[in-house]
Amino acid sequence: MTLQEVARLLEENHYISDEKITMSVFLSISLNKPILIEGPPGVGKTEIAKVLAKALETELIRLQCYEGLDVNQSIYEWNYQHQLLYLKMDESEKSLEEKEETIFSEKFLLKRPLLQSISKETSPVLLLDEIDRADEEFESFLLELLSDYQISIPELGTIAAKSIPHVILTSNRNRELSEALRRRCLYLWIDFPDFEKEKQIVEQKVPQINKRLAAQIVYFMQELRKLRLQKVPGIAETLDWALALSNMHFDALDVKIIESTLGIIIKDWQDTRLSQDSLSELFDKVKVKMKVH
């Protein structure tokens, strides 16, 4: 697959990319290397995996990471209930070793996302979402998969990938990831988009929106992100706000509309207070930019 074909696939599946993103996806496919994507929340990191799966017409396997995630939730576990039921029903004169060999076979294995991803006949997209939320110990489980695309299970041995998955890891940088994990990945940083790109995203995702309203929304969001907010709103919040205002048939912003719908884009009480105090000033900046625009 060429770089131009990757760009075309992303465009056809309505992902507004840029040269860095397109090149990273192309290299990941070409080199069979995972991509570690970092950046603020809500800038479209997870969306890349969804769009890639759709573009390649393959399955998306998603593992949402969290504190305490372990082997049983991420790789595999044994179906103990079925094993016990089998032993109770098995009236044969098999030896203990033969029974153990039977119950510790793939028939009784529950495959979790990491093992599922290397068990498919065709390459799926494996999304390890918010890897920075998982414990550091979890990263050690990943290293074998990311290096050799295989997983070792004590009772079964090493299971190699039938087809190499396309792996995407996302991180909001809640903690620093290990060097061993980073070395196994390509790296991509995605920041908040500039005005033109964010406006293009809004107009594509909310096609019914008034063009003037779309521009005002994006200008306001660009200015809002310059405040010292605890939870900076991302593109997801921009789209939610644009869809809500469009569905309410607004054609333009004013201070009253912004204040009454602020809960769509601000999700912290301190940020709400700061935004309300700065509302008039922010809107004045939007009006100035609209005149220039």
Short mmCIF file of N, CA and C in Angstrom, two decimals, residues 65-152:
data_model
loop_
_atom_site.label_atom_id
_atom_site.label_comp_id
_atom_site.label_asym_id
_atom_site.label_seq_id
_atom_site.Cartn_x
_atom_site.Cartn_y
_atom_site.Cartn_z
N CYS A 65 -7.90 0.55 28.58
CA CYS A 65 -7.00 0.31 29.71
C CYS A 65 -7.45 1.05 30.96
N TYR A 66 -7.11 0.49 32.10
CA TYR A 66 -7.47 1.08 33.40
C TYR A 66 -6.53 0.53 34.47
N GLU A 67 -6.51 1.19 35.60
CA GLU A 67 -5.65 0.77 36.70
C GLU A 67 -6.07 -0.61 37.20
N GLY A 68 -5.12 -1.51 37.33
CA GLY A 68 -5.42 -2.86 37.79
C GLY A 68 -5.64 -3.87 36.68
N LEU A 69 -5.56 -3.42 35.43
CA LEU A 69 -5.73 -4.33 34.30
C LEU A 69 -4.65 -5.42 34.35
N ASP A 70 -5.07 -6.68 34.20
CA ASP A 70 -4.09 -7.77 34.30
C ASP A 70 -4.28 -8.77 33.17
N VAL A 71 -3.57 -9.90 33.29
CA VAL A 71 -3.59 -10.93 32.25
C VAL A 71 -4.99 -11.45 31.99
N ASN A 72 -5.75 -11.66 33.06
CA ASN A 72 -7.09 -12.25 32.91
C ASN A 72 -8.03 -11.40 32.07
N GLN A 73 -7.88 -10.08 32.16
CA GLN A 73 -8.74 -9.20 31.39
C GLN A 73 -8.16 -8.86 30.02
N SER A 74 -6.85 -8.96 29.87
CA SER A 74 -6.23 -8.47 28.63
C SER A 74 -5.74 -9.57 27.69
N ILE A 75 -5.30 -10.72 28.24
CA ILE A 75 -4.72 -11.75 27.37
C ILE A 75 -5.58 -13.01 27.34
N TYR A 76 -5.71 -13.68 28.47
CA TYR A 76 -6.50 -14.91 28.50
C TYR A 76 -6.82 -15.29 29.94
N GLU A 77 -7.78 -16.17 30.07
CA GLU A 77 -8.00 -16.89 31.33
C GLU A 77 -8.65 -18.22 31.01
N TRP A 78 -8.56 -19.13 31.95
CA TRP A 78 -9.16 -20.44 31.76
C TRP A 78 -10.61 -20.42 32.21
N ASN A 79 -11.43 -21.15 31.46
CA ASN A 79 -12.85 -21.26 31.80
C ASN A 79 -13.00 -22.32 32.90
N TYR A 80 -12.82 -21.87 34.14
CA TYR A 80 -12.77 -22.81 35.27
C TYR A 80 -14.08 -23.57 35.45
N GLN A 81 -15.20 -22.93 35.22
CA GLN A 81 -16.49 -23.60 35.38
C GLN A 81 -16.63 -24.76 34.42
N HIS A 82 -16.25 -24.54 33.16
CA HIS A 82 -16.33 -25.62 32.18
C HIS A 82 -15.32 -26.72 32.48
N GLN A 83 -14.15 -26.32 33.00
CA GLN A 83 -13.16 -27.33 33.36
C GLN A 83 -13.68 -28.23 34.47
N LEU A 84 -14.27 -27.62 35.49
CA LEU A 84 -14.82 -28.41 36.61
C LEU A 84 -15.97 -29.29 36.14
N LEU A 85 -16.83 -28.74 35.28
CA LEU A 85 -17.96 -29.51 34.77
C LEU A 85 -17.46 -30.70 33.96
N TYR A 86 -16.43 -30.48 33.16
CA TYR A 86 -15.87 -31.56 32.36
C TYR A 86 -15.32 -32.67 33.25
N LEU A 87 -14.58 -32.27 34.30
CA LEU A 87 -14.00 -33.28 35.20
C LEU A 87 -15.07 -34.08 35.92
N LYS A 88 -16.16 -33.41 36.28
CA LYS A 88 -17.26 -34.13 36.97
C LYS A 88 -17.95 -35.11 36.04
N MET A 89 -18.07 -34.74 34.76
CA MET A 89 -18.78 -35.58 33.80
C MET A 89 -17.90 -36.65 33.18
N ASP A 90 -16.60 -36.47 33.26
CA ASP A 90 -15.67 -37.42 32.65
C ASP A 90 -15.53 -38.65 33.53
N GLU A 91 -16.13 -39.73 33.08
CA GLU A 91 -16.09 -41.00 33.86
C GLU A 91 -15.08 -41.97 33.28
N SER A 92 -14.25 -41.50 32.38
CA SER A 92 -13.25 -42.38 31.77
C SER A 92 -12.14 -42.67 32.76
N GLU A 93 -11.29 -43.59 32.39
CA GLU A 93 -10.18 -43.98 33.25
C GLU A 93 -8.88 -43.30 32.81
N LYS A 94 -9.00 -42.09 32.32
CA LYS A 94 -7.81 -41.35 31.91
C LYS A 94 -6.94 -41.04 33.12
N SER A 95 -5.66 -40.95 32.87
CA SER A 95 -4.74 -40.60 33.95
C SER A 95 -4.89 -39.11 34.27
N LEU A 96 -4.36 -38.71 35.41
CA LEU A 96 -4.42 -37.29 35.81
C LEU A 96 -3.74 -36.40 34.76
N GLU A 97 -2.62 -36.89 34.23
CA GLU A 97 -1.90 -36.10 33.22
C GLU A 97 -2.74 -35.92 31.96
N GLU A 98 -3.46 -36.96 31.56
CA GLU A 98 -4.30 -36.88 30.36
C GLU A 98 -5.47 -35.93 30.58
N LYS A 99 -6.04 -35.96 31.77
CA LYS A 99 -7.13 -35.04 32.06
C LYS A 99 -6.65 -33.60 32.10
N GLU A 100 -5.48 -33.38 32.69
CA GLU A 100 -4.91 -32.03 32.71
C GLU A 100 -4.64 -31.52 31.30
N GLU A 101 -4.14 -32.41 30.44
CA GLU A 101 -3.86 -32.02 29.07
C GLU A 101 -5.14 -31.62 28.34
N THR A 102 -6.24 -32.28 28.68
CA THR A 102 -7.52 -31.98 28.03
C THR A 102 -8.09 -30.65 28.51
N ILE A 103 -8.10 -30.44 29.83
CA ILE A 103 -8.75 -29.23 30.34
C ILE A 103 -7.91 -27.98 30.13
N PHE A 104 -6.60 -28.17 29.93
CA PHE A 104 -5.76 -27.01 29.61
C PHE A 104 -5.42 -27.01 28.11
N SER A 105 -6.49 -27.02 27.33
CA SER A 105 -6.40 -26.94 25.87
C SER A 105 -7.20 -25.73 25.40
N GLU A 106 -7.09 -25.43 24.12
CA GLU A 106 -7.78 -24.23 23.59
C GLU A 106 -9.29 -24.30 23.77
N LYS A 107 -9.81 -25.50 23.88
CA LYS A 107 -11.26 -25.68 24.07
C LYS A 107 -11.75 -24.97 25.32
N PHE A 108 -10.91 -24.86 26.34
CA PHE A 108 -11.30 -24.26 27.62
C PHE A 108 -10.65 -22.89 27.83
N LEU A 109 -10.09 -22.34 26.76
CA LEU A 109 -9.38 -21.07 26.85
C LEU A 109 -10.31 -19.91 26.48
N LEU A 110 -10.37 -18.90 27.35
CA LEU A 110 -11.13 -17.69 27.07
C LEU A 110 -10.15 -16.63 26.55
N LYS A 111 -10.29 -16.28 25.29
CA LYS A 111 -9.35 -15.33 24.66
C LYS A 111 -9.80 -13.90 24.92
N ARG A 112 -8.91 -13.12 25.50
CA ARG A 112 -9.15 -11.70 25.72
C ARG A 112 -8.51 -10.91 24.57
N PRO A 113 -8.69 -9.58 24.52
CA PRO A 113 -8.32 -8.81 23.33
C PRO A 113 -6.93 -9.05 22.76
N LEU A 114 -5.88 -9.13 23.60
CA LEU A 114 -4.53 -9.30 23.06
C LEU A 114 -4.38 -10.64 22.35
N LEU A 115 -4.91 -11.70 22.95
CA LEU A 115 -4.83 -13.02 22.32
C LEU A 115 -5.75 -13.10 21.12
N GLN A 116 -6.91 -12.48 21.20
CA GLN A 116 -7.83 -12.44 20.06
C GLN A 116 -7.15 -11.82 18.84
N SER A 117 -6.38 -10.76 19.09
CA SER A 117 -5.80 -10.01 17.98
C SER A 117 -4.80 -10.82 17.16
N ILE A 118 -4.14 -11.81 17.76
CA ILE A 118 -3.18 -12.62 17.01
C ILE A 118 -3.77 -13.97 16.59
N SER A 119 -5.05 -14.17 16.89
CA SER A 119 -5.70 -15.44 16.55
C SER A 119 -6.57 -15.33 15.30
N LYS A 120 -6.68 -14.12 14.75
CA LYS A 120 -7.53 -13.92 13.58
C LYS A 120 -6.79 -14.33 12.30
N GLU A 121 -7.57 -14.82 11.34
CA GLU A 121 -6.99 -15.23 10.06
C GLU A 121 -6.56 -14.01 9.24
N THR A 122 -7.31 -12.92 9.36
CA THR A 122 -6.93 -11.68 8.68
C THR A 122 -6.58 -10.63 9.72
N SER A 123 -5.68 -9.72 9.38
CA SER A 123 -5.13 -8.77 10.36
C SER A 123 -6.20 -7.81 10.87
N PRO A 124 -6.51 -7.84 12.17
CA PRO A 124 -7.43 -6.85 12.74
C PRO A 124 -6.66 -5.60 13.14
N VAL A 125 -7.39 -4.57 13.55
CA VAL A 125 -6.79 -3.41 14.18
C VAL A 125 -6.95 -3.58 15.69
N LEU A 126 -5.85 -3.59 16.42
CA LEU A 126 -5.87 -3.71 17.87
C LEU A 126 -5.65 -2.33 18.47
N LEU A 127 -6.64 -1.84 19.18
CA LEU A 127 -6.56 -0.52 19.83
C LEU A 127 -6.35 -0.71 21.33
N LEU A 128 -5.21 -0.25 21.83
CA LEU A 128 -4.93 -0.24 23.26
C LEU A 128 -5.13 1.19 23.72
N ASP A 129 -6.35 1.47 24.16
CA ASP A 129 -6.77 2.85 24.41
C ASP A 129 -6.40 3.32 25.81
N GLU A 130 -5.76 4.48 25.88
CA GLU A 130 -5.34 5.09 27.14
C GLU A 130 -4.42 4.15 27.93
N ILE A 131 -3.35 3.72 27.26
CA ILE A 131 -2.39 2.81 27.87
C ILE A 131 -1.77 3.40 29.13
N ASP A 132 -1.73 4.72 29.21
CA ASP A 132 -1.14 5.39 30.38
C ASP A 132 -1.98 5.22 31.64
N ARG A 133 -3.22 4.75 31.52
CA ARG A 133 -4.06 4.51 32.69
C ARG A 133 -3.78 3.15 33.34
N ALA A 134 -3.18 2.25 32.58
CA ALA A 134 -2.84 0.93 33.12
C ALA A 134 -1.60 1.03 33.99
N ASP A 135 -1.40 0.04 34.86
CA ASP A 135 -0.21 0.00 35.71
C ASP A 135 1.04 -0.29 34.88
N GLU A 136 2.19 0.09 35.42
CA GLU A 136 3.45 -0.17 34.72
C GLU A 136 3.67 -1.66 34.49
N GLU A 137 3.18 -2.49 35.41
CA GLU A 137 3.36 -3.94 35.28
C GLU A 137 2.67 -4.46 34.01
N PHE A 138 1.58 -3.80 33.62
CA PHE A 138 0.85 -4.26 32.44
C PHE A 138 1.69 -4.13 31.18
N GLU A 139 2.56 -3.13 31.14
CA GLU A 139 3.39 -2.94 29.96
C GLU A 139 4.26 -4.16 29.68
N SER A 140 4.68 -4.86 30.73
CA SER A 140 5.52 -6.03 30.53
C SER A 140 4.78 -7.14 29.78
N PHE A 141 3.45 -7.21 29.95
CA PHE A 141 2.66 -8.19 29.21
C PHE A 141 2.67 -7.88 27.72
N LEU A 142 2.79 -6.60 27.40
CA LEU A 142 2.69 -6.16 26.01
C LEU A 142 3.97 -6.38 25.22
N LEU A 143 5.11 -6.39 25.89
CA LEU A 143 6.39 -6.34 25.19
C LEU A 143 6.59 -7.52 24.23
N GLU A 144 6.21 -8.72 24.67
CA GLU A 144 6.35 -9.89 23.80
C GLU A 144 5.46 -9.75 22.57
N LEU A 145 4.23 -9.28 22.78
CA LEU A 145 3.31 -9.11 21.66
C LEU A 145 3.82 -8.06 20.68
N LEU A 146 4.28 -6.92 21.21
CA LEU A 146 4.70 -5.83 20.34
C LEU A 146 6.02 -6.11 19.64
N SER A 147 6.84 -6.98 20.21
CA SER A 147 8.13 -7.31 19.61
C SER A 147 8.01 -8.42 18.56
N ASP A 148 7.37 -9.51 18.95
CA ASP A 148 7.38 -10.72 18.12
C ASP A 148 5.99 -11.17 17.68
N TYR A 149 4.98 -10.43 18.07
CA TYR A 149 3.60 -10.80 17.76
C TYR A 149 3.32 -12.25 18.13
N GLN A 150 3.63 -12.55 19.37
CA GLN A 150 3.34 -13.85 19.94
C GLN A 150 3.06 -13.69 21.43
N ILE A 151 2.40 -14.71 22.00
CA ILE A 151 2.05 -14.69 23.42
C ILE A 151 2.37 -16.06 24.00
N SER A 152 3.01 -16.07 25.16
CA SER A 152 3.35 -17.34 25.82
C SER A 152 2.33 -17.66 26.89
#
